[in-house]
Amino acid sequence: MQGIVDAFKPLHDLWLAFEAFMVGPGSPGLFGYWMVIALMMTGFYVVIAHDNLVKKIVGLNVFQVSVFLFYILMAKITGGTAPILAEGIKVYSNPLPHVLILTAIVVGVATTALGLALVVRIRNAYDTIEDDEIQAVEEEEDR
Amino acid sequence: MTAIYAYFLTLPFAAVIEPHLPVLQVVVPLLCAPICVLLRHAKLSWLWATIVTWLVFFIALVLLGKVLAGGLIIYEIGNWPPPWGIEYRIDAANALVLVIITAIGAITLPYAKASVEKEVSEPRIYLFYLMYMLCLTGLIGITTTADAFNLFVFLEISSLSSYVLISLGGSRRALTASYRYLVMGTLGATFYIIGVGMMYMMTGSLNMADLATLLPAVDHTRTVLAAFAFVVVGLGLKLAMFPLHTWLPNAYAFAPSAVTVFLASTATKVAIYALLRLVLTVFGGTDLFNVTHISLMLVILAVIGMFAGAFVAIFQKDVKRMLAYSSVSQVGYMVLGIGLATAAGVTGSIVHLFNHAVMKGAAFMAVGAMFYVVGSVRLDDLAGIGKRMPVTTAVFLVAGLSLIGTPVTVGFISKWQLVQAAIELGWWYVAAGVLLSSLLAIAYVWRVVEVAYLQAPPEGAALRTEAPVSMLVPMIVLAAAAVWFGIDGDTTLRLAGEAANALMGAAQGGKP
């Protein structure tokens, strides 16, 4: 058992170093932003690299969600509570970015719904939802 | 303009309505749009949309008159003082853009009636006008608002409705064109809010005027630099700046004709306005313009775009698609003006914004009318169209000459202004680029002219069969405007000059 744990020790150390690098000395804030960037790039990559139209929409969603997280993180204050006026509450999060992101979430839902609706129509018209196959058909039409 | 404002003041209730005009401009089409769904009738919803759009056009004219008479209009939504509340701020720049988009919106509707009945299936027509009004609302909102996040919301309102409008096109290609525009458009808008978020992180404000005063203090930070980059790229996607233009040709080529007329003359223009506002006003006080060499990048991309768009346009077999690629090239001229970043350059950019809306509107209307009669706008099918549809082809010819930049048309005025602005800076190669790319425009316009006038109409084709009068009148009006403002260039140049001053002077003494 101990042997297995030891085997993973270098990996564990690497993770700790990675975490220390991202979190930075004494500040808990940056880790979230690194995660935002990771999510953002994942989503962006999926949009660019995948040919499946539904997967593209999913990638777009991940991309947008990373921006929601970005706004939520920037408003978070360490030790702060919800911004409700009450006795004894001195530190609270900035409510404005949270409210902005409520709007952006609604926009994101509308975009996803419209995008998926278009995919349904494309499926009916082309019998496929693979972008490369659709492009082949279209190039044939253009000729 | 001032006469219209004076006339408005004599109307009953003018005193009550007058202070609220900036917000009514947005609220009227937004609240009137859902009524189309209640009407559920093709002709009634068309009539309703027409009345509302012309009303909005009237409001825009009154606002421009008021701005010219009294300067800046500031409207605080819900009486919340800025920077806490959302503020609408109308100066010479957005008053002019408002008039352009509402004018095109209003004049497209009489044209749209017959065209849409032909191209969109009957049960969907009321939804078409619903989306049309929402799209107009979004475009007006982008232009009026002085709040960076509010701009994003309106950007998405106009984008989502334009995806639907494009997908209503007859062929299945419209669906994929709309889908690709949706993906690109959403990426662009999301880039824009990333930028806005970063600006908010550094300043705690979303109000544009407030940001303009707060940003210079933090402009050395990497966050603001990244914000600048995200905003420029995001809006660059929306305005189809050269390497980011790939969504545009198919979206314009496969949308219903009326939608192409409307979007080609308004959507990219409003995005250009937004870029001007963000780069010149919001970031105007910062040093980023020099630090990032954005000026040089914009000029290089603009010149490549001017050539690439026009060059690809020459080889298109479909006239609608040819004009769409020509739009990529024309957007290049507008971006060039921003890149020059002098008062003369920005004036050229704004005057071309107006002129291109007029001439591209006329050109796409003529092509839409050809589609209405012939059922196709492939060059092969348009042989002898000059004899079959003389009036429509004449309109196309005027618009085409204007795209080239022949004297006595609007295209000449804006290209002249841009060439002058480039020479003023001593950038001879840019001035030469503007002139050489016009030669490419001659090539693609000539291809249509050759087919239209020099080839005989096919056997049995009916001669002199024009589209309905309701389609002819709007396109003749736009073609006449293209000539009128080509002869009397002073009016538009003076308005554009004031707009450029408003954009650049809002941050500091007028130099970016």
XYZ file of C-alpha atoms in Angstrom:
655
model
C 0.000 0.000 0.000
C 2.707 2.409 1.049
C 4.512 1.532 -2.149
C 1.610 2.846 -4.233
C 1.460 6.069 -2.213
C 5.194 6.566 -2.659
C 4.870 5.966 -6.353
C 2.473 8.878 -6.612
C 4.614 11.109 -4.383
C 6.358 12.963 -7.245
C 3.013 13.610 -8.891
C 1.614 14.865 -5.604
C 4.611 17.161 -5.118
C 4.162 18.457 -8.637
C 0.530 19.235 -7.898
C 1.482 21.041 -4.681
C 4.063 23.099 -6.559
C 1.510 23.864 -9.256
C -1.042 24.913 -6.652
C 1.505 27.085 -4.854
C 2.442 28.702 -8.140
C -1.133 29.458 -9.057
C -2.366 30.518 -5.659
C 0.684 32.647 -5.013
C 2.200 33.339 -1.632
C -0.405 34.380 0.893
C -3.162 35.257 -1.565
C -6.038 32.881 -2.106
C -7.370 34.838 -5.091
C -5.533 33.793 -8.229
C -6.434 30.100 -8.295
C -9.956 30.911 -9.435
C -8.716 33.072 -12.262
C -6.439 30.288 -13.511
C -9.443 27.989 -13.526
C -11.372 30.619 -15.493
C -8.624 30.692 -18.099
C -8.515 26.884 -18.243
C -12.286 26.699 -18.775
C -12.211 29.520 -21.286
C -9.536 27.854 -23.396
C -11.286 24.480 -23.156
C -14.498 25.979 -24.454
C -12.753 27.985 -27.145
C -10.820 24.900 -28.280
C -14.002 22.831 -28.529
C -15.690 25.531 -30.634
C -12.766 25.628 -33.033
C -11.735 21.994 -33.160
C -14.980 20.018 -33.180
C -16.989 19.401 -36.299
C -20.122 18.294 -34.512
C -22.486 21.264 -34.392
C -23.963 20.310 -31.001
C -20.494 19.987 -29.488
C -19.649 23.427 -30.839
C -22.646 24.822 -28.931
C -21.492 23.005 -25.793
C -18.031 24.514 -26.241
C -19.580 27.924 -26.647
C -21.462 27.331 -23.393
C -18.307 26.390 -21.499
C -16.642 29.492 -22.900
C -19.491 31.697 -21.723
C -19.686 30.048 -18.310
C -15.999 30.784 -17.768
C -16.817 34.473 -18.235
C -19.678 34.203 -15.732
C -17.215 32.729 -13.227
C -14.780 35.516 -13.997
C -17.358 38.149 -13.056
C -18.466 36.264 -9.937
C -14.871 35.849 -8.774
C -13.990 39.488 -9.187
C -16.864 40.455 -6.923
C -15.988 37.965 -4.182
C -14.323 39.423 -1.108
C -12.552 37.095 1.322
C -14.738 36.692 4.399
C -17.551 38.643 2.857
C -21.170 37.493 3.005
C -24.152 38.063 0.813
C -24.866 41.774 0.372
C -27.942 41.948 2.596
C -28.420 44.839 4.983
C -28.399 43.326 8.481
C -26.993 43.849 11.980
C -23.297 43.200 12.364
C -22.457 42.621 8.707
C -19.534 44.784 7.670
C -17.884 42.868 4.824
C -19.941 41.707 1.874
C -19.432 40.793 -1.767
C -19.966 43.321 -4.539
C -23.484 42.585 -5.824
C -23.166 44.457 -9.113
C -21.125 41.923 -11.129
C -23.421 39.154 -9.828
C -26.419 41.030 -11.181
C -24.667 41.701 -14.493
C -24.009 38.008 -14.836
C -27.685 37.180 -14.258
C -28.316 39.148 -17.442
C -25.469 37.419 -19.256
C -26.792 33.996 -18.174
C -30.169 34.794 -19.715
C -28.420 35.857 -22.915
C -26.414 32.614 -22.847
C -29.563 30.505 -22.452
C -31.196 32.303 -25.371
C -28.129 31.786 -27.547
C -27.952 28.092 -26.685
C -31.653 27.600 -27.386
C -31.424 29.367 -30.724
C -28.238 27.539 -31.665
C -29.741 24.133 -30.879
C -32.924 25.027 -32.752
C -30.794 25.852 -35.772
C -28.992 22.521 -35.411
C -32.345 20.717 -35.523
C -33.265 22.544 -38.727
C -29.819 21.844 -40.207
C -30.216 18.147 -39.368
C -33.536 18.102 -41.223
C -32.114 19.913 -44.233
C -28.734 18.174 -44.581
C -29.247 14.836 -42.789
C -26.051 15.420 -40.825
C -24.709 17.659 -38.075
C -21.038 17.190 -38.925
C -19.576 20.469 -40.122
C -17.065 18.885 -42.527
C -19.796 16.875 -44.268
C -21.981 19.975 -44.562
C -19.091 21.943 -45.986
C -18.432 19.229 -48.559
C -22.076 19.417 -49.663
C -21.926 23.201 -49.846
C -18.719 23.266 -51.854
C -20.382 20.881 -54.286
C -23.324 23.316 -54.568
C -21.057 26.304 -55.149
C -19.302 24.651 -58.042
C -32.893 69.065 -38.865
C -33.372 71.995 -36.544
C -36.584 72.767 -38.445
C -37.857 69.276 -37.591
C -37.024 69.875 -33.953
C -38.853 73.220 -34.024
C -41.853 71.526 -35.676
C -41.842 68.783 -33.032
C -42.059 71.381 -30.268
C -45.313 72.683 -31.732
C -46.963 69.248 -31.457
C -49.370 68.573 -28.561
C -47.719 66.968 -25.493
C -44.293 67.858 -26.923
C -43.269 69.396 -23.600
C -44.085 66.158 -21.744
C -42.475 63.806 -24.244
C -39.463 65.881 -25.203
C -37.199 65.142 -22.202
C -37.842 61.390 -22.606
C -37.082 61.107 -26.307
C -33.714 59.314 -25.839
C -35.318 56.428 -23.973
C -38.496 56.401 -26.065
C -36.282 55.766 -29.066
C -35.467 52.344 -27.559
C -38.665 51.630 -25.613
C -41.109 52.274 -28.465
C -39.844 49.559 -30.840
C -39.081 47.185 -27.949
C -42.618 47.312 -26.551
C -44.298 47.493 -29.948
C -42.502 44.405 -31.280
C -44.482 41.775 -29.277
C -47.735 43.251 -30.594
C -46.856 41.591 -33.916
C -47.303 38.242 -32.151
C -50.734 39.299 -30.937
C -51.701 40.450 -34.443
C -50.611 37.122 -35.992
C -51.309 38.472 -39.426
C -48.802 39.072 -42.200
C -50.150 42.347 -43.589
C -51.240 43.849 -40.267
C -47.889 43.183 -38.619
C -46.147 44.700 -41.645
C -48.319 47.818 -41.326
C -47.646 47.979 -37.582
C -43.888 47.593 -38.027
C -43.901 50.289 -40.718
C -45.780 52.795 -38.545
C -43.505 52.157 -35.551
C -40.289 52.305 -37.563
C -41.222 55.582 -39.264
C -42.141 56.983 -35.840
C -38.718 55.970 -34.539
C -37.116 57.584 -37.590
C -38.984 60.792 -36.766
C -37.720 60.655 -33.152
C -34.172 60.202 -34.427
C -34.488 63.260 -36.659
C -35.855 65.314 -33.755
C -32.967 64.167 -31.567
C -30.401 65.103 -34.225
C -32.065 68.529 -34.513
C -31.937 68.954 -30.758
C -28.268 67.941 -30.588
C -27.342 70.324 -33.402
C -29.257 73.112 -31.696
C -28.270 72.500 -28.080
C -25.394 70.039 -27.875
C -25.155 66.970 -25.672
C -28.349 65.286 -24.386
C -28.003 63.339 -21.150
C -30.787 61.043 -19.948
C -30.611 59.250 -16.609
C -32.703 56.069 -16.630
C -34.987 55.962 -13.594
C -33.390 59.188 -12.321
C -30.405 57.252 -10.970
C -27.450 59.603 -11.341
C -24.491 58.203 -13.296
C -22.160 56.391 -12.777
C -24.521 54.303 -10.632
C -27.482 54.315 -12.946
C -27.534 53.622 -16.660
C -27.134 56.770 -18.648
C -28.149 57.510 -22.234
C -25.996 60.140 -23.789
C -26.620 61.534 -27.241
C -24.052 63.694 -28.984
C -23.475 64.538 -32.638
C -21.906 61.111 -33.297
C -24.662 58.819 -32.119
C -27.436 61.191 -33.217
C -26.066 60.854 -36.766
C -25.733 57.055 -36.524
C -29.279 56.885 -35.103
C -30.620 58.777 -38.107
C -28.744 56.453 -40.482
C -30.041 53.213 -38.963
C -33.620 54.359 -38.402
C -33.740 55.858 -41.915
C -32.587 52.587 -43.454
C -34.919 50.672 -41.126
C -37.853 52.838 -42.186
C -37.164 52.794 -45.915
C -36.561 49.036 -46.011
C -40.054 48.223 -44.726
C -42.097 49.418 -47.732
C -39.601 47.460 -49.837
C -39.810 44.432 -47.579
C -43.547 43.828 -47.981
C -43.522 42.318 -51.473
C -40.040 40.873 -51.133
C -40.779 39.070 -47.869
C -44.104 37.714 -49.127
C -42.150 36.125 -51.953
C -39.232 34.761 -49.923
C -40.652 33.879 -46.488
C -43.516 31.436 -45.973
C -46.801 33.132 -45.052
C -47.263 31.781 -41.480
C -43.810 33.049 -40.508
C -44.132 36.584 -41.834
C -45.465 38.139 -38.610
C -42.479 36.637 -36.799
C -40.231 38.206 -39.403
C -41.498 41.688 -38.532
C -41.254 40.917 -34.805
C -37.573 40.050 -35.237
C -37.038 43.032 -37.501
C -38.291 45.413 -34.810
C -36.251 43.703 -32.081
C -33.149 43.936 -34.239
C -33.790 47.624 -34.789
C -34.268 48.051 -31.017
C -30.919 46.430 -30.338
C -29.109 48.552 -32.893
C -30.686 51.753 -31.564
C -29.808 50.699 -28.018
C -26.135 50.122 -28.861
C -26.035 53.572 -30.367
C -27.797 55.443 -27.556
C -26.368 53.889 -24.430
C -23.455 55.335 -22.500
C -23.033 52.229 -20.355
C -20.494 49.622 -21.424
C -22.451 46.609 -20.118
C -25.780 47.893 -21.393
C -24.134 47.998 -24.817
C -23.469 44.246 -24.544
C -27.132 43.535 -23.764
C -28.308 45.491 -26.802
C -25.577 43.889 -28.898
C -27.034 40.486 -28.048
C -30.625 41.611 -28.658
C -29.712 42.758 -32.146
C -27.493 39.734 -32.825
C -29.975 37.084 -31.674
C -32.743 38.615 -33.764
C -30.491 38.918 -36.795
C -29.550 35.209 -36.544
C -33.273 34.432 -36.753
C -33.787 36.882 -39.622
C -30.948 35.310 -41.611
C -32.188 31.773 -40.987
C -35.548 32.723 -42.556
C -33.860 32.791 -45.977
C -35.237 30.439 -48.592
C -32.404 27.940 -49.071
C -30.982 25.532 -46.505
C -27.698 27.399 -46.803
C -29.343 30.195 -44.791
C -29.440 27.834 -41.795
C -25.731 27.070 -41.811
C -24.908 30.734 -42.537
C -26.994 31.737 -39.533
C -25.397 29.029 -37.362
C -21.872 30.137 -38.240
C -22.780 33.753 -37.613
C -24.241 32.688 -34.249
C -20.993 31.018 -33.194
C -18.793 33.890 -34.366
C -21.149 36.572 -33.069
C -21.382 34.975 -29.625
C -17.595 34.683 -29.421
C -17.329 38.358 -30.370
C -19.873 39.523 -27.825
C -18.278 37.333 -25.105
C -14.843 38.778 -25.888
C -16.401 42.188 -25.480
C -17.766 41.418 -21.988
C -14.455 39.925 -20.912
C -12.946 43.292 -21.814
C -15.665 45.194 -19.987
C -15.193 42.967 -16.921
C -11.494 43.743 -16.831
C -12.194 47.462 -17.090
C -14.673 47.112 -14.240
C -12.069 45.284 -12.140
C -9.661 48.167 -12.464
C -12.046 51.103 -12.183
C -15.280 49.889 -10.548
C -17.307 51.674 -13.170
C -19.245 50.793 -16.289
C -20.253 54.275 -17.359
C -18.341 55.251 -20.492
C -17.658 58.866 -19.540
C -16.650 57.771 -16.043
C -14.377 55.044 -17.464
C -12.743 57.620 -19.732
C -11.711 59.657 -16.684
C -10.703 56.663 -14.513
C -8.792 54.545 -17.044
C -5.775 56.837 -17.654
C -4.684 56.362 -14.024
C -4.428 52.569 -14.470
C -3.528 52.343 -18.159
C -0.083 50.902 -17.474
C -1.578 47.704 -15.977
C -1.704 44.511 -17.959
C -5.381 44.076 -17.084
C -6.363 47.240 -18.938
C -4.134 46.262 -21.838
C -5.896 42.901 -22.040
C -9.265 44.652 -21.746
C -8.378 46.851 -24.702
C -7.359 43.843 -26.785
C -10.516 41.879 -25.932
C -12.785 44.823 -26.740
C -11.112 45.542 -30.083
C -11.140 41.883 -31.179
C -14.704 41.337 -29.929
C -16.090 44.337 -31.773
C -13.838 43.502 -34.744
C -15.746 40.214 -35.049
C -19.078 42.026 -35.018
C -18.038 44.565 -37.630
C -16.406 41.961 -39.922
C -12.925 43.466 -39.803
C -10.754 41.691 -42.336
C -9.490 38.425 -40.843
C -12.648 38.140 -38.719
C -15.103 38.600 -41.594
C -15.716 34.946 -42.511
C -19.304 34.899 -41.222
C -20.395 37.837 -43.372
C -20.480 36.703 -47.029
C -22.752 33.684 -46.521
C -24.937 35.456 -43.966
C -25.638 38.261 -46.444
C -25.872 36.020 -49.479
C -28.470 33.606 -48.112
C -30.612 35.870 -45.935
C -33.927 37.116 -47.359
C -33.284 40.146 -49.601
C -34.922 42.639 -47.236
C -32.782 41.361 -44.352
C -29.627 41.735 -46.419
C -30.569 45.326 -47.239
C -31.212 46.086 -43.583
C -28.227 44.295 -42.045
C -25.706 45.378 -44.675
C -26.621 49.010 -44.136
C -26.973 49.010 -40.343
C -25.493 46.097 -38.362
C -21.822 46.479 -39.300
C -22.195 50.272 -39.155
C -23.394 50.169 -35.575
C -20.503 47.866 -34.632
C -18.114 50.362 -36.208
C -19.726 53.110 -34.186
C -19.278 51.009 -31.019
C -15.593 50.483 -31.848
C -15.147 54.213 -32.456
C -16.866 55.006 -29.166
C -14.831 52.511 -27.142
C -11.459 53.197 -28.738
C -11.704 56.965 -29.090
C -13.870 57.976 -26.138
C -13.504 55.304 -23.439
C -9.824 54.535 -24.078
C -9.255 57.996 -25.578
C -7.511 59.391 -22.523
C -5.162 56.444 -22.090
C -1.819 55.882 -23.720
C -2.899 52.506 -25.119
C -3.388 53.796 -28.630
C 0.368 54.369 -28.894
C 1.521 51.536 -26.640
C -0.267 48.834 -28.612
C 0.451 50.254 -32.101
C -3.221 49.569 -32.707
C -3.243 52.351 -35.274
C -0.747 50.568 -37.480
C -2.471 47.199 -37.008
C -5.862 48.624 -37.966
C -4.438 50.358 -41.043
C -2.645 47.212 -42.236
C -5.714 45.013 -41.695
C -7.926 47.632 -43.332
C -5.747 47.817 -46.437
C -5.526 44.015 -46.733
C -9.291 43.843 -46.227
C -9.908 46.459 -48.906
C -7.980 44.422 -51.456
C -8.937 40.910 -50.358
C -12.682 41.666 -50.204
C -12.740 43.350 -53.596
C -10.512 40.699 -55.145
C -12.671 37.790 -53.993
C -15.783 39.712 -55.074
C -14.557 39.705 -58.677
C -14.753 35.911 -58.864
C -18.226 35.433 -57.407
C -20.937 33.946 -59.590
C -23.749 35.170 -57.362
C -24.312 38.928 -57.361
C -25.576 38.990 -53.772
C -22.434 37.245 -52.600
C -20.316 39.550 -54.741
C -21.815 42.543 -52.951
C -21.274 40.824 -49.597
C -17.545 40.510 -50.332
C -17.606 44.100 -51.497
C -18.925 44.922 -47.993
C -15.808 43.338 -46.483
C -13.774 45.647 -48.683
C -15.881 48.701 -47.789
C -15.635 47.944 -44.070
C -11.888 48.185 -44.694
C -12.284 51.854 -45.652
C -14.170 52.568 -42.413
C -11.582 50.749 -40.291
C -8.866 52.657 -42.156
C -10.360 55.941 -40.948
C -10.277 54.695 -37.343
C -6.689 53.543 -37.805
C -5.567 56.919 -39.129
C -6.904 58.312 -35.833
C -6.851 61.932 -36.895
C -9.892 64.184 -36.973
C -9.865 63.981 -40.786
C -9.552 60.180 -40.739
C -12.397 59.651 -38.270
C -14.523 62.100 -40.255
C -13.830 60.006 -43.354
C -14.771 56.865 -41.463
C -18.088 58.314 -40.281
C -18.985 59.867 -43.611
C -18.282 56.522 -45.289
C -20.495 54.873 -42.693
C -23.364 57.050 -43.907
C -22.466 56.816 -47.596
C -21.970 53.074 -47.574
C -25.320 52.565 -45.845
C -26.997 54.508 -48.666
C -25.201 52.896 -51.609
C -25.148 49.315 -50.309
C -28.809 49.651 -49.376
C -29.603 50.698 -52.953
C -27.417 47.957 -54.451
C -28.909 45.150 -52.347
C -32.434 46.483 -52.997
C -31.788 46.314 -56.753
C -30.433 42.778 -56.427
C -33.431 41.813 -54.271
C -35.771 43.133 -56.966
C -33.924 41.057 -59.587
C -34.373 38.029 -57.359
C -38.073 38.871 -57.042
C -38.576 38.863 -60.807
C -35.995 36.372 -62.093
C -35.883 34.038 -59.090
C -32.087 33.903 -59.035
C -29.219 36.380 -58.910
C -26.526 34.200 -60.434
C -24.740 36.101 -63.183
C -25.696 33.395 -65.732
C -29.375 34.011 -65.094
C -29.147 37.795 -65.347
C -28.220 38.034 -69.048
C -29.721 41.171 -70.564
C -31.247 42.228 -67.258
C -30.663 45.847 -68.334
C -33.351 45.411 -70.954
C -35.590 43.207 -68.838
C -35.566 45.474 -65.779
C -34.239 48.875 -66.913
C -35.059 50.875 -63.758
C -33.675 48.304 -61.319
C -30.487 47.901 -63.335
C -30.068 51.678 -63.505
C -30.305 51.806 -59.685
C -27.703 49.051 -59.468
C -25.480 50.991 -61.857
C -25.662 54.167 -59.726
C -24.895 52.164 -56.574
C -22.078 50.337 -58.371
C -20.503 53.594 -59.555
C -20.702 54.799 -55.985
C -18.965 51.629 -54.735
C -16.169 52.392 -57.182
C -16.035 55.992 -56.003
C -16.905 57.871 -59.173
C -17.335 61.644 -58.769
C -20.947 62.846 -58.346
C -21.734 59.810 -56.181
C -21.359 59.456 -52.401
C -18.537 56.944 -52.730
C -16.314 59.680 -54.142
C -16.870 61.989 -51.149
C -15.757 59.464 -48.555
C -12.816 58.096 -50.531
C -11.640 61.639 -51.230
C -11.837 62.414 -47.514
C -9.918 59.232 -46.604
C -7.227 59.873 -49.233
C -6.821 63.419 -47.933
C -6.560 62.161 -44.358
C -3.881 59.638 -45.361
C -1.882 62.233 -47.299
C -2.150 64.620 -44.355
C -0.197 62.066 -42.320
C 2.204 61.498 -45.203
C 1.044 57.880 -45.617
C 1.214 57.836 -49.413
C 1.071 54.080 -49.710
C -2.257 54.026 -47.876
C -3.699 56.680 -50.179
C -2.466 54.655 -53.149
C -4.093 51.556 -51.628
C -7.478 53.292 -51.468
C -7.215 54.257 -55.137
C -5.930 50.872 -56.340
C -8.616 48.938 -54.473
C -11.172 51.135 -56.249
C -9.846 49.721 -59.510
C -10.765 46.247 -58.248
C -14.274 47.583 -57.541
C -14.487 48.599 -61.207
C -13.788 44.980 -62.125
C -16.623 43.441 -60.116
C -19.147 46.139 -60.993
C -18.159 45.766 -64.651
C -18.871 42.040 -64.583
C -22.492 42.779 -63.697
C -22.746 45.677 -66.158
C -21.387 43.479 -68.942
C -23.925 40.750 -68.285
C -26.731 43.263 -67.838
C -26.247 45.475 -70.875
C -23.989 43.734 -73.361
C -25.551 40.285 -73.348
C -28.859 39.646 -75.069
C -31.773 38.573 -72.871
C -32.582 34.862 -73.231
C -35.224 33.821 -75.741
C -38.729 34.351 -74.479
C -37.742 36.481 -71.493
C -40.286 39.218 -70.845
C -38.921 42.727 -71.388
C -39.613 45.641 -69.052
C -40.983 43.577 -66.186
C -40.120 45.554 -63.087
C -40.697 44.588 -59.481
C -43.780 46.129 -57.779
C -43.774 49.904 -57.271
C -43.445 49.398 -53.495
C -40.001 47.910 -54.135
C -38.990 50.359 -56.858
C -39.681 53.567 -54.938
C -37.407 52.844 -51.920
C -34.510 51.832 -54.148
C -34.930 54.913 -56.351
C -34.998 57.079 -53.216
C -31.728 55.541 -52.004
C -30.097 55.852 -55.426
C -31.209 59.494 -55.585
C -29.755 60.017 -52.115
C -26.489 58.482 -53.304
C -26.316 61.109 -56.050
C -27.716 63.973 -53.963
C -25.185 63.548 -51.154
C -22.522 62.949 -53.786
C -23.108 66.405 -55.241
C -23.774 68.106 -51.918
C -21.040 66.473 -49.872
C -20.718 69.425 -47.524
C -23.758 68.579 -45.399
C -22.655 65.035 -44.596
C -18.991 66.016 -44.202
C -19.914 68.763 -41.745
C -22.156 66.389 -39.739
C -19.429 63.734 -39.765
C -16.865 66.326 -38.709
C -19.009 67.284 -35.727
C -19.484 63.614 -34.910
C -15.714 63.043 -35.027
C -15.192 65.995 -32.694
C -17.797 64.627 -30.304
C -16.123 61.196 -30.274
C -12.579 62.422 -29.874
C -13.273 65.507 -27.795
C -15.318 63.662 -25.183
C -12.176 62.313 -23.512
C -9.751 65.184 -23.928
C -8.721 67.995 -26.226
C -9.357 66.098 -29.446
C -6.156 64.148 -30.015
C -6.178 60.383 -29.391
